[in-house]
JSON list of C-alpha atoms in Angstrom, two decimals:
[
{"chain": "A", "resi": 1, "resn": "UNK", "atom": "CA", "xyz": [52.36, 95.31, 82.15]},
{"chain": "A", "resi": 2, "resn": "UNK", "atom": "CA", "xyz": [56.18, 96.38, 81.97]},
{"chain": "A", "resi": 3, "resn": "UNK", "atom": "CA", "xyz": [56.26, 100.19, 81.05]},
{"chain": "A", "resi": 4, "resn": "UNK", "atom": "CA", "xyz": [59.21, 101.61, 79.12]},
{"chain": "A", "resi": 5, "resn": "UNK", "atom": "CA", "xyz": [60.42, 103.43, 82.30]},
{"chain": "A", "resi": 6, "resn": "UNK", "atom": "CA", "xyz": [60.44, 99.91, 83.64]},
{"chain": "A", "resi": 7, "resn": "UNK", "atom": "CA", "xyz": [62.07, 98.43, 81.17]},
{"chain": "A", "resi": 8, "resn": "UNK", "atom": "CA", "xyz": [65.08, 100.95, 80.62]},
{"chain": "A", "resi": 9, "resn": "UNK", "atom": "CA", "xyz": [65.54, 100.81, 84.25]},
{"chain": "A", "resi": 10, "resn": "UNK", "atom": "CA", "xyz": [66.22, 96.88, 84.06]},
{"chain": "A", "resi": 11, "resn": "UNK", "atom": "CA", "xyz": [68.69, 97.45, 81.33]},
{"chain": "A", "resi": 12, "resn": "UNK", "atom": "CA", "xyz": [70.36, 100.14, 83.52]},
{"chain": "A", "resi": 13, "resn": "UNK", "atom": "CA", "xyz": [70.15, 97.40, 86.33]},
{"chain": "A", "resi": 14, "resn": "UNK", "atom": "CA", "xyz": [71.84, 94.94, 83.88]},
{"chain": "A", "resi": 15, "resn": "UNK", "atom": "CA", "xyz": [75.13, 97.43, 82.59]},
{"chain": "A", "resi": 16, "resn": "UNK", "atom": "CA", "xyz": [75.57, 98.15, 86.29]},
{"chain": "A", "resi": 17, "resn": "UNK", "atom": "CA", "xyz": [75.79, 94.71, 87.44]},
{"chain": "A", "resi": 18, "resn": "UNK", "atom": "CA", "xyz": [78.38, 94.03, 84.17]},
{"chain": "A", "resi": 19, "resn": "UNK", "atom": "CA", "xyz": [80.28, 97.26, 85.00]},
{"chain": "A", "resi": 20, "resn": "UNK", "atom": "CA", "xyz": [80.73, 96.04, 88.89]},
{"chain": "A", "resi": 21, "resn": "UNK", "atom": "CA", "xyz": [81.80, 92.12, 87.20]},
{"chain": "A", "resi": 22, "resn": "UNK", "atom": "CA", "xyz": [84.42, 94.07, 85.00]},
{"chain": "A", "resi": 23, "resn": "UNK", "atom": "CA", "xyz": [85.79, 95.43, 88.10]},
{"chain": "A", "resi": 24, "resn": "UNK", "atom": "CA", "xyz": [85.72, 92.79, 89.79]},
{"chain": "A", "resi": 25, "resn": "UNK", "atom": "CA", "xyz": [87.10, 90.82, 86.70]},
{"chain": "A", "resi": 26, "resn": "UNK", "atom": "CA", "xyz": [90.31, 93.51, 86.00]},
{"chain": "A", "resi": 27, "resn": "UNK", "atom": "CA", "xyz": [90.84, 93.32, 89.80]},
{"chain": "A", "resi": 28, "resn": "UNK", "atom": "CA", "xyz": [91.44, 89.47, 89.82]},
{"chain": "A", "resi": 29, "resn": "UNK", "atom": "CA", "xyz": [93.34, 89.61, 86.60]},
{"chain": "A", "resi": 30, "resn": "UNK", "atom": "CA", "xyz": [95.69, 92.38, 88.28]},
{"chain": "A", "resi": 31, "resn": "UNK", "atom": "CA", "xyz": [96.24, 89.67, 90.85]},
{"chain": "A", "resi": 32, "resn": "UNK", "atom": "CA", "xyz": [96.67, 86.59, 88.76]},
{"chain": "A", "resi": 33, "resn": "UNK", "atom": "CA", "xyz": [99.38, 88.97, 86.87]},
{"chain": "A", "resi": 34, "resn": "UNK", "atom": "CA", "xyz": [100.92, 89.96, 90.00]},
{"chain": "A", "resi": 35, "resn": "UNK", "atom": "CA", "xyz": [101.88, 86.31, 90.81]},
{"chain": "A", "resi": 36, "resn": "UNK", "atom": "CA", "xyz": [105.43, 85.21, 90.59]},
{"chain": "A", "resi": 37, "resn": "UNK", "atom": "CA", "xyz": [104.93, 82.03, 88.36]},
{"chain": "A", "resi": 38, "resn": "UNK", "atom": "CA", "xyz": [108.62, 80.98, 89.41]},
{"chain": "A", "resi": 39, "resn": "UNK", "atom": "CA", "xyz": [106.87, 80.32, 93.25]},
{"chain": "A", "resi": 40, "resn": "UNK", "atom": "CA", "xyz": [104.38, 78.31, 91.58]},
{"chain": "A", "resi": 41, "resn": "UNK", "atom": "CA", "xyz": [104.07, 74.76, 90.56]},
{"chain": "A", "resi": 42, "resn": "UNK", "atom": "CA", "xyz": [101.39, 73.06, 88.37]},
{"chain": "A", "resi": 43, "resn": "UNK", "atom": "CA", "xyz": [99.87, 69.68, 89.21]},
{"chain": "A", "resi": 44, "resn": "UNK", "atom": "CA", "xyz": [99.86, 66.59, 87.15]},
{"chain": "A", "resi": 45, "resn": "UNK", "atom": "CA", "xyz": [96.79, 66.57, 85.67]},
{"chain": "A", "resi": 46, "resn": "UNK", "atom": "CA", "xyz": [96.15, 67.67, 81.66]},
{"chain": "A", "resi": 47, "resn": "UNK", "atom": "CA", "xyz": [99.02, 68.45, 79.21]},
{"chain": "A", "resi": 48, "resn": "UNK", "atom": "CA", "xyz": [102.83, 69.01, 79.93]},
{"chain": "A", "resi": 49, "resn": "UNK", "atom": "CA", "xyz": [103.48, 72.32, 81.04]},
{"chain": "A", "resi": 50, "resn": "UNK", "atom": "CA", "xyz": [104.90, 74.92, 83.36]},
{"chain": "A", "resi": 51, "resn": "UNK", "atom": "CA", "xyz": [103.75, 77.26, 85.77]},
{"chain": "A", "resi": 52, "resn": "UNK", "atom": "CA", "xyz": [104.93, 80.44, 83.97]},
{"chain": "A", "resi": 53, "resn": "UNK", "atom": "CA", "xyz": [103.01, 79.49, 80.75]},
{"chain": "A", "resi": 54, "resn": "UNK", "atom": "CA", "xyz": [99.46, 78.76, 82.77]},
{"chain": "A", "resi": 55, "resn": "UNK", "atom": "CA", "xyz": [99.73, 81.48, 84.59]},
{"chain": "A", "resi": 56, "resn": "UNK", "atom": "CA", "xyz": [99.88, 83.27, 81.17]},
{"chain": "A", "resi": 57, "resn": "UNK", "atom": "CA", "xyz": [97.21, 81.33, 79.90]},
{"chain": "A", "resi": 58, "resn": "UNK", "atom": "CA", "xyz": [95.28, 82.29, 82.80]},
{"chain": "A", "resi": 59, "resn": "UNK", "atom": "CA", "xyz": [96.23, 86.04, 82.35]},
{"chain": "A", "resi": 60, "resn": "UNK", "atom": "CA", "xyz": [95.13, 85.89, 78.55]},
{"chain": "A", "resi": 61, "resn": "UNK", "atom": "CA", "xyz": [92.07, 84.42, 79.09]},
{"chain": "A", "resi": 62, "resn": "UNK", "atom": "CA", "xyz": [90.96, 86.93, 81.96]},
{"chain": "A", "resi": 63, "resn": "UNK", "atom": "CA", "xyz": [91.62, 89.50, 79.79]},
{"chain": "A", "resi": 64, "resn": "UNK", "atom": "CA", "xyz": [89.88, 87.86, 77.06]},
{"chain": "A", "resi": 65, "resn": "UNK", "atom": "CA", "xyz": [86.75, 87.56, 78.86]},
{"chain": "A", "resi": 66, "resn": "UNK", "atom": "CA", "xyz": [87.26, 91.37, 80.24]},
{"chain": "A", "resi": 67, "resn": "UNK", "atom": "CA", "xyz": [87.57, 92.02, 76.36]},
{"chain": "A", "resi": 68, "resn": "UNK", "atom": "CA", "xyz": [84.30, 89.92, 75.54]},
{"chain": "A", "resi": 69, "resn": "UNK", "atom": "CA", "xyz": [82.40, 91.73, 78.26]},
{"chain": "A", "resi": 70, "resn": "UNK", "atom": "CA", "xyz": [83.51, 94.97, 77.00]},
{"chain": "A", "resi": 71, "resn": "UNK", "atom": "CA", "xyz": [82.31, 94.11, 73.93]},
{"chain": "A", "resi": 72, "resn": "UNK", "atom": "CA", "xyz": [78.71, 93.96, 75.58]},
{"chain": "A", "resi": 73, "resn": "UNK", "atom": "CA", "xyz": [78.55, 97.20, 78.21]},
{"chain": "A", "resi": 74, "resn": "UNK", "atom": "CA", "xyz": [78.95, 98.83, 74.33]},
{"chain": "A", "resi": 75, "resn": "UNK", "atom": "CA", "xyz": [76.11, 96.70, 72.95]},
{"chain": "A", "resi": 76, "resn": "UNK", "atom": "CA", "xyz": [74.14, 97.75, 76.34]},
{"chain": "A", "resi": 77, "resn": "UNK", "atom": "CA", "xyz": [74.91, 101.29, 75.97]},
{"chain": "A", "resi": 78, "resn": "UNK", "atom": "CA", "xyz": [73.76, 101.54, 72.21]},
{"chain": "A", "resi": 79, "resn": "UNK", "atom": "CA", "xyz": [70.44, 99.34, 74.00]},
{"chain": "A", "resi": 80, "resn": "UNK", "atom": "CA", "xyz": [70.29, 101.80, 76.72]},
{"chain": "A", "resi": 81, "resn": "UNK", "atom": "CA", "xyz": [70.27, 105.19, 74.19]},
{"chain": "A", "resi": 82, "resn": "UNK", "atom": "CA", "xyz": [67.13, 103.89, 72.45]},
{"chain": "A", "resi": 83, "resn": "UNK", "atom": "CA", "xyz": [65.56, 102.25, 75.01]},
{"chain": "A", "resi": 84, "resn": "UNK", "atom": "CA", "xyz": [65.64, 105.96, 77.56]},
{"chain": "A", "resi": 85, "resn": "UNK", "atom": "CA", "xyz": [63.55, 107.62, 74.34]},
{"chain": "A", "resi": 86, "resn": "UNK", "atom": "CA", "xyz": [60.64, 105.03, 74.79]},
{"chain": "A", "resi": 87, "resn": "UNK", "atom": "CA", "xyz": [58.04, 106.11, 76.49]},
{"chain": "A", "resi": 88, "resn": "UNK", "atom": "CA", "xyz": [53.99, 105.52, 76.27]},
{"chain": "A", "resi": 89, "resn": "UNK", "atom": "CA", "xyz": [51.34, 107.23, 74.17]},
{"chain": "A", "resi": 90, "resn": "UNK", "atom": "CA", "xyz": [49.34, 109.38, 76.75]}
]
């Protein structure tokens, strides 16, 4: 049987694994921002367009997804307050 201790440590587990995929996340935005999207090109497949908007495209939706997974280190830290106060009945 899982024990509270148990249990709070797998959600600490979990909201350091998302903290390390947010850096790693912001770190590749950084980079995909950093590009010169006059350097690039885009290939033929899909819709019309140029390099400067996808790369933009790409930009916004990393940060999107940095936004979205912001959204749940809060959720785990509101999990992570009431799950520490759990503990068993002696």
């Amino acid at each position: 049987m899982s024990t509270p201790a148990d249990l709070d440590e797998q959600v600490t587990q979990i909201r350091d694994a998302l903290h390390a995929l947010r850096r790693t996340l912001l770190d590749l935005e950084r980079t995909y921002a950093a590009l010169d999207a006059h350097t690039l090109d885009v290939n033929e497949p899909g819709d019309p367009t140029t390099a400067p908007e996808t790369l933009d495209s790409a930009v916004d939706a990393l940060r999107a997804a940095q936004d979205t997974l912001g959204i749940a280190d809060a959720d785990l830290d509101v999990a992570k307050r009431h799950t520490a106060r759990l503990t068993e009945r002696p």
